[in-house]
PDB file of N, CA, C and O in Angstrom:
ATOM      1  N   UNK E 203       5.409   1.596  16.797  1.00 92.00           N
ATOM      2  CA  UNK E 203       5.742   2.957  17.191  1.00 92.00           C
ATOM      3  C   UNK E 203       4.522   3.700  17.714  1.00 92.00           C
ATOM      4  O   UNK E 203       4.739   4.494  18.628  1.00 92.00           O
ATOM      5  N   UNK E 204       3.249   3.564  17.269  1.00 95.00           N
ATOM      6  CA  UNK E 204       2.469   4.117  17.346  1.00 95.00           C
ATOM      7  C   UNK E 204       2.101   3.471  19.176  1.00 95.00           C
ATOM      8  O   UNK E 204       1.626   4.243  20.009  1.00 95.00           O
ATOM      9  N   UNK E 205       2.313   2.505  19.398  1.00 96.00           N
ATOM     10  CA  UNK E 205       1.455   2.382  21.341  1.00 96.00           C
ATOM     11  C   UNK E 205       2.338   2.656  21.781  1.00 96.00           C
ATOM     12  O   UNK E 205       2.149   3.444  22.708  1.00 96.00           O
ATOM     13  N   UNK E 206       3.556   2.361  21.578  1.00 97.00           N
ATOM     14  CA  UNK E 206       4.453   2.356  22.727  1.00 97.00           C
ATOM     15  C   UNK E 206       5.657   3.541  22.715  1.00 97.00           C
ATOM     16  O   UNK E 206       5.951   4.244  23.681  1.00 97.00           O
ATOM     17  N   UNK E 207       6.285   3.585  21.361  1.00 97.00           N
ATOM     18  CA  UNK E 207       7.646   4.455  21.068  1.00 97.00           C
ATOM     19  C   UNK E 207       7.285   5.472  21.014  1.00 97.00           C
ATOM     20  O   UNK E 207       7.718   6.135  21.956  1.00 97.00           O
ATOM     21  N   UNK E 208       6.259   6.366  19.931  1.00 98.00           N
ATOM     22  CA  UNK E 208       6.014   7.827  20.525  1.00 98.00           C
ATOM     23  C   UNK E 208       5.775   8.128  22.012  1.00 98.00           C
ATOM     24  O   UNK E 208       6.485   8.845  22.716  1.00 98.00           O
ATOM     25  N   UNK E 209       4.715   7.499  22.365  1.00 98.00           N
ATOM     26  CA  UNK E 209       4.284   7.982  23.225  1.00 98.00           C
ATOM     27  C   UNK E 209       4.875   7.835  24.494  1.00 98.00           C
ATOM     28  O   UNK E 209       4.625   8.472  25.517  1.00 98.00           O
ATOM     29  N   UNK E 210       5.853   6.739  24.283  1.00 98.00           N
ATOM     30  CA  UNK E 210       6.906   6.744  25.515  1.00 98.00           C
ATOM     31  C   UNK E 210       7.601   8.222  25.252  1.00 98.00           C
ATOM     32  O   UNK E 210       7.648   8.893  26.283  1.00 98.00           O
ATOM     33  N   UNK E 211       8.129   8.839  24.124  1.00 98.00           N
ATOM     34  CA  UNK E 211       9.134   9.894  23.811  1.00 98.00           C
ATOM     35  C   UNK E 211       8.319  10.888  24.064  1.00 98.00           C
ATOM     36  O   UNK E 211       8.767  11.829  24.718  1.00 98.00           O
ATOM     37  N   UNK E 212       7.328  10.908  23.737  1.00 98.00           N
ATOM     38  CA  UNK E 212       6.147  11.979  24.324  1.00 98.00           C
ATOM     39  C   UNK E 212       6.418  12.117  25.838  1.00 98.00           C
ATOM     40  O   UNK E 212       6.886  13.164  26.285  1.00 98.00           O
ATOM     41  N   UNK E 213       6.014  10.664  26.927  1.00 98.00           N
ATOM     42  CA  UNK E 213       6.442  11.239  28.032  1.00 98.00           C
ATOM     43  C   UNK E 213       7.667  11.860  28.870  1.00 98.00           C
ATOM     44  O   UNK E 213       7.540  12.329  30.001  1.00 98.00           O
ATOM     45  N   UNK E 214       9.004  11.786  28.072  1.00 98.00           N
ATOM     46  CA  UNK E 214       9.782  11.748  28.496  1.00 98.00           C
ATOM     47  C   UNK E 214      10.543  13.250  27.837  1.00 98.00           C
ATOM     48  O   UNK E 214      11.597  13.737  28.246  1.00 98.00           O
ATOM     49  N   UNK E 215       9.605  13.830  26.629  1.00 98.00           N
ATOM     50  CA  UNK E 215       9.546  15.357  26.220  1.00 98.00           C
ATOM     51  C   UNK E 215       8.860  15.975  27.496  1.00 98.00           C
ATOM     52  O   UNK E 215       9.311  16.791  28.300  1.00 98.00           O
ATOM     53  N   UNK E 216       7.822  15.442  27.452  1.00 98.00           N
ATOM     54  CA  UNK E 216       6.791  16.295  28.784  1.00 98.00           C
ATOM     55  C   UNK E 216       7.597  16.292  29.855  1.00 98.00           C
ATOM     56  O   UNK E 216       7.938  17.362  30.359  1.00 98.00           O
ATOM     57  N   UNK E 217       7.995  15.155  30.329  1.00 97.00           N
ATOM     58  CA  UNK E 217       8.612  15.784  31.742  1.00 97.00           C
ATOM     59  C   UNK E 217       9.894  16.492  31.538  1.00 97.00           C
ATOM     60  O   UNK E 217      10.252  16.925  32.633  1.00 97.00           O
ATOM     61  N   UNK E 218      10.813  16.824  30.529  1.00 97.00           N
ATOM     62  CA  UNK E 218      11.581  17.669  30.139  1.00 97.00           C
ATOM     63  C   UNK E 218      12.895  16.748  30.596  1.00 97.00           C
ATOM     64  O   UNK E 218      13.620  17.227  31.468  1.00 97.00           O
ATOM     65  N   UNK E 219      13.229  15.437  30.036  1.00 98.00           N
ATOM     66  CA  UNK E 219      14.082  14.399  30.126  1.00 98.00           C
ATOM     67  C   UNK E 219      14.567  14.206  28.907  1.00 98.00           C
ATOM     68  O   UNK E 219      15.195  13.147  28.899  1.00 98.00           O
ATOM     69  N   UNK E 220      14.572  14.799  27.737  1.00 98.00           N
ATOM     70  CA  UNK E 220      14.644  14.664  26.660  1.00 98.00           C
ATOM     71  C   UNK E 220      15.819  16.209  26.325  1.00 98.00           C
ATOM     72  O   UNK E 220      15.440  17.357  26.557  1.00 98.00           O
ATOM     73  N   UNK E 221      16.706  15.996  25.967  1.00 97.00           N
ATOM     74  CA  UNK E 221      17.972  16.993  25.430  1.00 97.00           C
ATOM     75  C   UNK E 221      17.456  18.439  25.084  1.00 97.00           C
ATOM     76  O   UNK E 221      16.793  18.053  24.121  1.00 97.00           O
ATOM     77  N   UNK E 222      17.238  19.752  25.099  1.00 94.00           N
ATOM     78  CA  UNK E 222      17.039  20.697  24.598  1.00 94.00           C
ATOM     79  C   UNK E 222      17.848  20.333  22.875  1.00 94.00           C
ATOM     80  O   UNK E 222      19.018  19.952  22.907  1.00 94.00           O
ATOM     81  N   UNK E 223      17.101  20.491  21.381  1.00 96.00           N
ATOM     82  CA  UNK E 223      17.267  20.421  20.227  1.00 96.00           C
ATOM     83  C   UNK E 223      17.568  18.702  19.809  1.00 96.00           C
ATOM     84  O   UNK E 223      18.314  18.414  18.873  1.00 96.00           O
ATOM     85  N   UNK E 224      16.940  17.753  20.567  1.00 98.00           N
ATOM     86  CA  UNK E 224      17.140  16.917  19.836  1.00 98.00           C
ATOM     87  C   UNK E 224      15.778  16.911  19.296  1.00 98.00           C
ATOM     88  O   UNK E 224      14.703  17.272  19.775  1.00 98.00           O
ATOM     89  N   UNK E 225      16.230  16.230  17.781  1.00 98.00           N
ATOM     90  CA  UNK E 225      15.329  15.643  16.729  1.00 98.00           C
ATOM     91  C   UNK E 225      15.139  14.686  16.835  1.00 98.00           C
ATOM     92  O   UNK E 225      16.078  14.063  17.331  1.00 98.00           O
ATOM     93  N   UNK E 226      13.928  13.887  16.501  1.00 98.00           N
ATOM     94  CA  UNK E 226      13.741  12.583  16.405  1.00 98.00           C
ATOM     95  C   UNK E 226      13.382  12.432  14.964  1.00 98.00           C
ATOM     96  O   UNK E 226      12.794  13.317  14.343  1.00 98.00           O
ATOM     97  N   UNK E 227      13.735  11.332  14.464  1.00 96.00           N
ATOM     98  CA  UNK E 227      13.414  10.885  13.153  1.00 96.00           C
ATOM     99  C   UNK E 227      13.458   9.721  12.638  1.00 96.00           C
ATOM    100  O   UNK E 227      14.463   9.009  12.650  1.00 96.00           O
ATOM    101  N   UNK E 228      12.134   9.356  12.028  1.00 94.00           N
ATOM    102  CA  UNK E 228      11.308   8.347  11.932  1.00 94.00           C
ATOM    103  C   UNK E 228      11.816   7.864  10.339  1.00 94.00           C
ATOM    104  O   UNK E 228      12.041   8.476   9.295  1.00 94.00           O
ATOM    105  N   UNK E 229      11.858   6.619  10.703  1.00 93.00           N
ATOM    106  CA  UNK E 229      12.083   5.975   8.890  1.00 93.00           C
ATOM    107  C   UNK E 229      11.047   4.436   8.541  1.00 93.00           C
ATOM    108  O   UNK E 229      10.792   3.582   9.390  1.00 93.00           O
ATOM    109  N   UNK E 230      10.723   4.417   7.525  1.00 92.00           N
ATOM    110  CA  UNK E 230      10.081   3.039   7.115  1.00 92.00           C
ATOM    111  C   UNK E 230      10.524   3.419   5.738  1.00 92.00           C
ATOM    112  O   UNK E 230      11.414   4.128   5.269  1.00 92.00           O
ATOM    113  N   UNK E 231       9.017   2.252   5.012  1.00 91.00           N
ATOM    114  CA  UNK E 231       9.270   2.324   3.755  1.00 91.00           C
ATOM    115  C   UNK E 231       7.556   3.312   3.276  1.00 91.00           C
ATOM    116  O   UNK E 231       7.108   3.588   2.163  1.00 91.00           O
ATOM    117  N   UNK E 232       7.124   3.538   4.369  1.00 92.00           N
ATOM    118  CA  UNK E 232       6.106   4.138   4.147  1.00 92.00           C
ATOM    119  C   UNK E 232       6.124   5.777   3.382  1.00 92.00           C
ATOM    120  O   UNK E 232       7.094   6.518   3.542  1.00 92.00           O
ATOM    121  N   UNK E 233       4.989   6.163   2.604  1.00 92.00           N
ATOM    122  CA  UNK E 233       5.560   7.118   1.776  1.00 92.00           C
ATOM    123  C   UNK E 233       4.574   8.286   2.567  1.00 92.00           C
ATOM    124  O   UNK E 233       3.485   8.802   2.314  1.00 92.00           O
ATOM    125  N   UNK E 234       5.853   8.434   3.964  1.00 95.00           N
ATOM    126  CA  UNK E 234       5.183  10.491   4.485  1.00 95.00           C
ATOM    127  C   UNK E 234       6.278  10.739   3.911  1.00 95.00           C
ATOM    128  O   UNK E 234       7.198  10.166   3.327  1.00 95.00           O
ATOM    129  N   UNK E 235       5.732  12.372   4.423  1.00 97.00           N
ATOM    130  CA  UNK E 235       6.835  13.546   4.516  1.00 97.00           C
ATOM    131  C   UNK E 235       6.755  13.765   5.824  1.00 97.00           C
ATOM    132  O   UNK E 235       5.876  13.188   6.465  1.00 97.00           O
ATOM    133  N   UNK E 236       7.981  14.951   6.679  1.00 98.00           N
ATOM    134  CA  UNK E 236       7.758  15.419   8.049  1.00 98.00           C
ATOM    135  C   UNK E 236       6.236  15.438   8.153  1.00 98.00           C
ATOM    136  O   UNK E 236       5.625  14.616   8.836  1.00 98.00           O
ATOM    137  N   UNK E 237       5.541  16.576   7.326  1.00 98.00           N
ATOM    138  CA  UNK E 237       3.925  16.914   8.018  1.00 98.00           C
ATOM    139  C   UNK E 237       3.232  15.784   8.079  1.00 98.00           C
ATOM    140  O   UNK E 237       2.419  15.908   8.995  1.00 98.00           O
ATOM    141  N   UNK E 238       3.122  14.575   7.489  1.00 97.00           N
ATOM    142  CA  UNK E 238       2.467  13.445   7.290  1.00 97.00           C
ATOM    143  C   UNK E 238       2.696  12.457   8.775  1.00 97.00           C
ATOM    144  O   UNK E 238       1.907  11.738   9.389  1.00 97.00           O
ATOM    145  N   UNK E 239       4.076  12.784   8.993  1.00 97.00           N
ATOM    146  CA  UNK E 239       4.584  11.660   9.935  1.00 97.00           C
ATOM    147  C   UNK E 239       3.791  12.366  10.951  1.00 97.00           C
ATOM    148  O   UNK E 239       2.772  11.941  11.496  1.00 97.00           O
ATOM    149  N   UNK E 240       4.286  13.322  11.113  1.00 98.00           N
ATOM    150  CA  UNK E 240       3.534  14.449  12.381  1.00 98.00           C
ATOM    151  C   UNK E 240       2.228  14.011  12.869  1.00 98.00           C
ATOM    152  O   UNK E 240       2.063  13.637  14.030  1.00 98.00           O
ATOM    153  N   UNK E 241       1.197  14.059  11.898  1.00 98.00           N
ATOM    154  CA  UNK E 241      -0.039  13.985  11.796  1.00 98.00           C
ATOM    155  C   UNK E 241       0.013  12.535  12.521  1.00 98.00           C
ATOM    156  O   UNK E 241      -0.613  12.429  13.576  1.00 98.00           O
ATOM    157  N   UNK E 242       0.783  11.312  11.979  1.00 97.00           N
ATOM    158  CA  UNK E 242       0.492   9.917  12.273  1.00 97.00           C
ATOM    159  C   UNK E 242       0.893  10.374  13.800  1.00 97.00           C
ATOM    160  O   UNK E 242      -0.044  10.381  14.598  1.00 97.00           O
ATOM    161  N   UNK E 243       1.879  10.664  14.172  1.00 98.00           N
ATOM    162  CA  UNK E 243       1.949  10.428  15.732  1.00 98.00           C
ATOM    163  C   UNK E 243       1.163  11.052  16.721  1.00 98.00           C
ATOM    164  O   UNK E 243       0.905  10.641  17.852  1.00 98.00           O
ATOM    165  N   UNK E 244       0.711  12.404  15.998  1.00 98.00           N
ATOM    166  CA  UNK E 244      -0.638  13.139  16.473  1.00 98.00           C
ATOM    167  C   UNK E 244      -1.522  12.290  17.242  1.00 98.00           C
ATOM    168  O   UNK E 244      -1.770  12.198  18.444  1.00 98.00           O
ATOM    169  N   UNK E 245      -2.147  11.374  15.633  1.00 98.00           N
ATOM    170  CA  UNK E 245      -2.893  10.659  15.884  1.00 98.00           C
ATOM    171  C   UNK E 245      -2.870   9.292  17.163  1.00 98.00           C
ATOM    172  O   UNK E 245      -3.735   8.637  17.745  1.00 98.00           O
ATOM    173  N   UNK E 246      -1.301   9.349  17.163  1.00 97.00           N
ATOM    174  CA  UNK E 246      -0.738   7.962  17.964  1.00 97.00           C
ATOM    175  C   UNK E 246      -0.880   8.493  19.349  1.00 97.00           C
ATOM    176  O   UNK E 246      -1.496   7.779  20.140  1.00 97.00           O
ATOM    177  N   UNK E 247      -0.375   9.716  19.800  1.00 98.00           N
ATOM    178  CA  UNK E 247      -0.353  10.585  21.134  1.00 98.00           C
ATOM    179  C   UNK E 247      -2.032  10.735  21.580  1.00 98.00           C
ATOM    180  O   UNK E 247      -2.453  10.405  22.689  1.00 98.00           O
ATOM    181  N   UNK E 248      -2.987  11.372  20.341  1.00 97.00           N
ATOM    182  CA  UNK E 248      -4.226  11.004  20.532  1.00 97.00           C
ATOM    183  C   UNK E 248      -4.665  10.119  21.128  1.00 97.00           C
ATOM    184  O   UNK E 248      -5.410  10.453  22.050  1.00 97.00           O
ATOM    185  N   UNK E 249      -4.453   8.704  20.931  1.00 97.00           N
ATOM    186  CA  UNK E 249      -4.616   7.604  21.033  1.00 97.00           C
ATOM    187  C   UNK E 249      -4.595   6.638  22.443  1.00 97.00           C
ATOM    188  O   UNK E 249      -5.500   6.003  22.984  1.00 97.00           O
ATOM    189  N   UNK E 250      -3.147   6.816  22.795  1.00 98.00           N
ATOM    190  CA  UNK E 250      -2.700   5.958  23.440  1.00 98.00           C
ATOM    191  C   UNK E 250      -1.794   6.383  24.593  1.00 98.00           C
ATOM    192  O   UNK E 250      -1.050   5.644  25.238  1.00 98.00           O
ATOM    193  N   UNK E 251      -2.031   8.057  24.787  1.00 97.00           N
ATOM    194  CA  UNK E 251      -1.589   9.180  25.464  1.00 97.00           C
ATOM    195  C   UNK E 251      -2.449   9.112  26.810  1.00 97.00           C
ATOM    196  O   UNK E 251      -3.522   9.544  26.387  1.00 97.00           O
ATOM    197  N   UNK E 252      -2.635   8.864  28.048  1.00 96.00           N
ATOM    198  CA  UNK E 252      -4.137   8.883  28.423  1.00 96.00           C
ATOM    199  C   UNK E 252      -4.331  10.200  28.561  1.00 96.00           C
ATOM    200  O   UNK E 252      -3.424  11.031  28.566  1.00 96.00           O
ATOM    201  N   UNK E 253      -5.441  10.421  28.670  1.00 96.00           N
ATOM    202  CA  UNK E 253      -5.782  12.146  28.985  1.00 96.00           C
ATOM    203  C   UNK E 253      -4.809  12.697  30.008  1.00 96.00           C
ATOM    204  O   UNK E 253      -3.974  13.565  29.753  1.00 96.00           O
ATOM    205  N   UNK E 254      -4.993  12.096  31.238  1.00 96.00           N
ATOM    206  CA  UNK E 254      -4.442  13.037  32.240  1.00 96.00           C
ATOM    207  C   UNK E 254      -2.695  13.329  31.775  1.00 96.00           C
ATOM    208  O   UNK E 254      -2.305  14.285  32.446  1.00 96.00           O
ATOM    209  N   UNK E 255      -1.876  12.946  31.105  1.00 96.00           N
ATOM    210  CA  UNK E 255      -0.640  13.262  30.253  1.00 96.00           C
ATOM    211  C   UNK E 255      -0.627  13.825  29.439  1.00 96.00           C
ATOM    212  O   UNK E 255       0.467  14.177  28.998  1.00 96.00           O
ATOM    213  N   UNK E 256      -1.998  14.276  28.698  1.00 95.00           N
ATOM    214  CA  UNK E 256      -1.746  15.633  27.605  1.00 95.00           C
ATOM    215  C   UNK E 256      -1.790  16.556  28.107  1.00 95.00           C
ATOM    216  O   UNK E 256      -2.329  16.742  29.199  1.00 95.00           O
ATOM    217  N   UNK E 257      -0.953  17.776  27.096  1.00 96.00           N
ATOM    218  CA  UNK E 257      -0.797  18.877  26.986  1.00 96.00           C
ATOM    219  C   UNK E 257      -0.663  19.087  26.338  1.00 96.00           C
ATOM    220  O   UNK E 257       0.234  18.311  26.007  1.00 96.00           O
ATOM    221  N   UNK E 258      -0.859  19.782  25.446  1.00 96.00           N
ATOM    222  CA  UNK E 258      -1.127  20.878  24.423  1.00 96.00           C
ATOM    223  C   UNK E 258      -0.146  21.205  23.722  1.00 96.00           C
ATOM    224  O   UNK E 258       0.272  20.751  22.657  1.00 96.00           O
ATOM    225  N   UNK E 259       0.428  22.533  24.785  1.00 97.00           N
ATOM    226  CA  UNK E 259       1.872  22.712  24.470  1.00 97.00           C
ATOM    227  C   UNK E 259       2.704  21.870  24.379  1.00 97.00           C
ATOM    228  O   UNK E 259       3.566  22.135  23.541  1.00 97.00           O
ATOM    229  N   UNK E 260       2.892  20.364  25.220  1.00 98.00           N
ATOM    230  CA  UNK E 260       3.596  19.603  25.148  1.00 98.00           C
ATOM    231  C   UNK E 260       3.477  18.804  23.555  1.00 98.00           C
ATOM    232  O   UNK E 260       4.307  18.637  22.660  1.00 98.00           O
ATOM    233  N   UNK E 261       2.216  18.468  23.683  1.00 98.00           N
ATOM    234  CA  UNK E 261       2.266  17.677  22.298  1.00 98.00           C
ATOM    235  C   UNK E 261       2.837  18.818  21.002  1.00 98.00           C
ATOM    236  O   UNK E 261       3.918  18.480  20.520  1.00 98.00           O
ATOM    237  N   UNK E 262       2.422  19.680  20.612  1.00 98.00           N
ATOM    238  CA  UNK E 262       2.907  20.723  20.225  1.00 98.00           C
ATOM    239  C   UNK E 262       4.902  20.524  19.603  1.00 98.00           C
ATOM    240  O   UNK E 262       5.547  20.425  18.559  1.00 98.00           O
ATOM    241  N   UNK E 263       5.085  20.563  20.937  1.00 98.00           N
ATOM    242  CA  UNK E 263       6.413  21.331  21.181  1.00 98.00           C
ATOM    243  C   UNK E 263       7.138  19.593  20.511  1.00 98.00           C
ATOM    244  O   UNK E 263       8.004  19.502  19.641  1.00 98.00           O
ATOM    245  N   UNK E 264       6.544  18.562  21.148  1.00 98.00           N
ATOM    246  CA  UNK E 264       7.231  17.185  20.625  1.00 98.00           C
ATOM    247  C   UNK E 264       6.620  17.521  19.029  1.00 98.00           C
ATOM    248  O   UNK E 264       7.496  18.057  18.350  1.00 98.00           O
ATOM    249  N   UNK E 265       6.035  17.433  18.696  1.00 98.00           N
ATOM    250  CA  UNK E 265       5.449  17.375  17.059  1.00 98.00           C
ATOM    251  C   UNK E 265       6.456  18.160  16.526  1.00 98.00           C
ATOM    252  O   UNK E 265       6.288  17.938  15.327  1.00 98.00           O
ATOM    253  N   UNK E 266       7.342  18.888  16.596  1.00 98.00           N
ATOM    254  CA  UNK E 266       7.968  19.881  16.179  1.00 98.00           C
ATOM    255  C   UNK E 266       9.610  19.112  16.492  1.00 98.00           C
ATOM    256  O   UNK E 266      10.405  19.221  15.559  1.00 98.00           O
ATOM    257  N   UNK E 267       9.859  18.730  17.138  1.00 98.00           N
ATOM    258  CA  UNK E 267      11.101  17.273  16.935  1.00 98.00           C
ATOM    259  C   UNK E 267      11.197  16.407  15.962  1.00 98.00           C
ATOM    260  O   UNK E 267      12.223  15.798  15.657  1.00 98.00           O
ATOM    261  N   UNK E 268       9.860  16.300  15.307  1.00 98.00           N
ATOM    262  CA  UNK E 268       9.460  14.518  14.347  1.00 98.00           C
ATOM    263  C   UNK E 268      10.010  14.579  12.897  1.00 98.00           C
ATOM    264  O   UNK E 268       9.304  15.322  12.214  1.00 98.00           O
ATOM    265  N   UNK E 269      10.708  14.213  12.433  1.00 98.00           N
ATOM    266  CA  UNK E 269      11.406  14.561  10.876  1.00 98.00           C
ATOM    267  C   UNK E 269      10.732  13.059  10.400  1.00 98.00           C
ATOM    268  O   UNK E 269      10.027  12.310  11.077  1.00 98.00           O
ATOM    269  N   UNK E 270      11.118  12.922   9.247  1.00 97.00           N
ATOM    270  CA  UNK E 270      10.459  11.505   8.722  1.00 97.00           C
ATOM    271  C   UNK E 270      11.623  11.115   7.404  1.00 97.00           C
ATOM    272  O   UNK E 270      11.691  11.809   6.390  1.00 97.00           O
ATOM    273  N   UNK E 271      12.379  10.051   7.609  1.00 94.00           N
ATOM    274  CA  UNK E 271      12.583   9.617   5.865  1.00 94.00           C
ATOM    275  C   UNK E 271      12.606   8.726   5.626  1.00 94.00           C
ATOM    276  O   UNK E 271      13.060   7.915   6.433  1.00 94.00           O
ATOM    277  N   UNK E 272      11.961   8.162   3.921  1.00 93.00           N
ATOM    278  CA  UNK E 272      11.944   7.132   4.267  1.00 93.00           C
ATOM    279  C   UNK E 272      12.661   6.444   3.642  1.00 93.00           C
ATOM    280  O   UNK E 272      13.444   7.007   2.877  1.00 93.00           O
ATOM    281  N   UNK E 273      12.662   5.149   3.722  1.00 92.00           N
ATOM    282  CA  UNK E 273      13.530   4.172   3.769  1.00 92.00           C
ATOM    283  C   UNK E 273      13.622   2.627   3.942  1.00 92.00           C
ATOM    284  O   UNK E 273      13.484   2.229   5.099  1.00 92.00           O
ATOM    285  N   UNK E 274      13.809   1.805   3.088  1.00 89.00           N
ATOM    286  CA  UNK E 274      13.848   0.504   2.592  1.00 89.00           C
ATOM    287  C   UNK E 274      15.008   0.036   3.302  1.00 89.00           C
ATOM    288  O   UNK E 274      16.034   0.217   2.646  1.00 89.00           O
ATOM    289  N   UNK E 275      15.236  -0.637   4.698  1.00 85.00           N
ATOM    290  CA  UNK E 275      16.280  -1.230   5.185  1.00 85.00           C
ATOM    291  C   UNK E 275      16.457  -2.025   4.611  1.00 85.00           C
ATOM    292  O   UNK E 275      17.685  -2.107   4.589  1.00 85.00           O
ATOM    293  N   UNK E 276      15.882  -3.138   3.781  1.00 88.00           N
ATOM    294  CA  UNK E 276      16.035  -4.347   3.432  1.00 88.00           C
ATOM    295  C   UNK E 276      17.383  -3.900   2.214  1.00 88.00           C
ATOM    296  O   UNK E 276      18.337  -4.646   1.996  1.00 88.00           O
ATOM    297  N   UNK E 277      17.249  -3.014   1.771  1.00 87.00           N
ATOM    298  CA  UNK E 277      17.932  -2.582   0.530  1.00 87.00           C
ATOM    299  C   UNK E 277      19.599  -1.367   0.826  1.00 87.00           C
ATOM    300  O   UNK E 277      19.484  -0.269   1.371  1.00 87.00           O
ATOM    301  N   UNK E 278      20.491  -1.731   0.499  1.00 88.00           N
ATOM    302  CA  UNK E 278      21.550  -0.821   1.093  1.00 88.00           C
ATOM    303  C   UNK E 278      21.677   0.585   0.326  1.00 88.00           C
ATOM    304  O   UNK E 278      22.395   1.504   0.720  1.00 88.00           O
ATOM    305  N   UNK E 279      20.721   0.626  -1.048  1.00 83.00           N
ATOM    306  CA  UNK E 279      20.940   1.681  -1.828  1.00 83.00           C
ATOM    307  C   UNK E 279      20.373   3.279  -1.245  1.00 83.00           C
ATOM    308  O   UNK E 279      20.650   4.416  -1.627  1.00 83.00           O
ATOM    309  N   UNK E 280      19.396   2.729  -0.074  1.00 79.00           N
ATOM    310  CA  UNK E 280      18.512   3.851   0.627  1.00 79.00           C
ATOM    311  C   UNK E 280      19.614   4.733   1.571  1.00 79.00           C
ATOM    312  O   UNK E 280      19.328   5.907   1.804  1.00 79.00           O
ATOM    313  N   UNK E 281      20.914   4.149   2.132  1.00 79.00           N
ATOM    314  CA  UNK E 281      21.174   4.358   3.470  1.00 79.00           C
ATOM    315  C   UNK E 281      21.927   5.720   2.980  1.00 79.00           C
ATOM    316  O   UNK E 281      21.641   6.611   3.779  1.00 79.00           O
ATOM    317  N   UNK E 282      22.739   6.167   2.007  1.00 78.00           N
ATOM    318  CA  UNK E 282      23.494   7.133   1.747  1.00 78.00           C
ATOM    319  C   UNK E 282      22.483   8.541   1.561  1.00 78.00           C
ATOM    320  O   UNK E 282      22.988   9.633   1.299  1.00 78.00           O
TER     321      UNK E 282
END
């Protein structure tokens, strides 16, 4: 998620291809919360974003889409 899936959804927030109020939301078994996940894709958009595709406001405005829960697919007791 971090090279390719944010930052594909990143570009496709920026150019304004992406639904007015959709959420995106992230699941593993990893233990964030929303602000935690946030921060990771921050860091991922940081990353692997090249410069000339940031914005500010843009990153911003996507960070504010990112929900997080988590979740053990392997296991069916998580899904309810």
């Amino acid at each position: 998620s971090q090279r390719m899936l944010l930052p594909s959804l990143y570009g496709l927030h920026a150019d304004g291809l992406l639904p007015e109020g959709l959420t995106i939301t992230g699941t593993a078994r990893s233990d964030y919360d929303d602000t935690g996940f946030r921060a990771f894709a921050r860091e991922a958009l940081d990353h692997f974003v090249p410069a000339d595709r940031k914005d500010d406001s843009a990153v911003g405005s996507f960070l504010e889409r990112l929900f997080y829960q988590r979740l053990d697919a392997s296991k069916t007791e998580g899904f309810a």
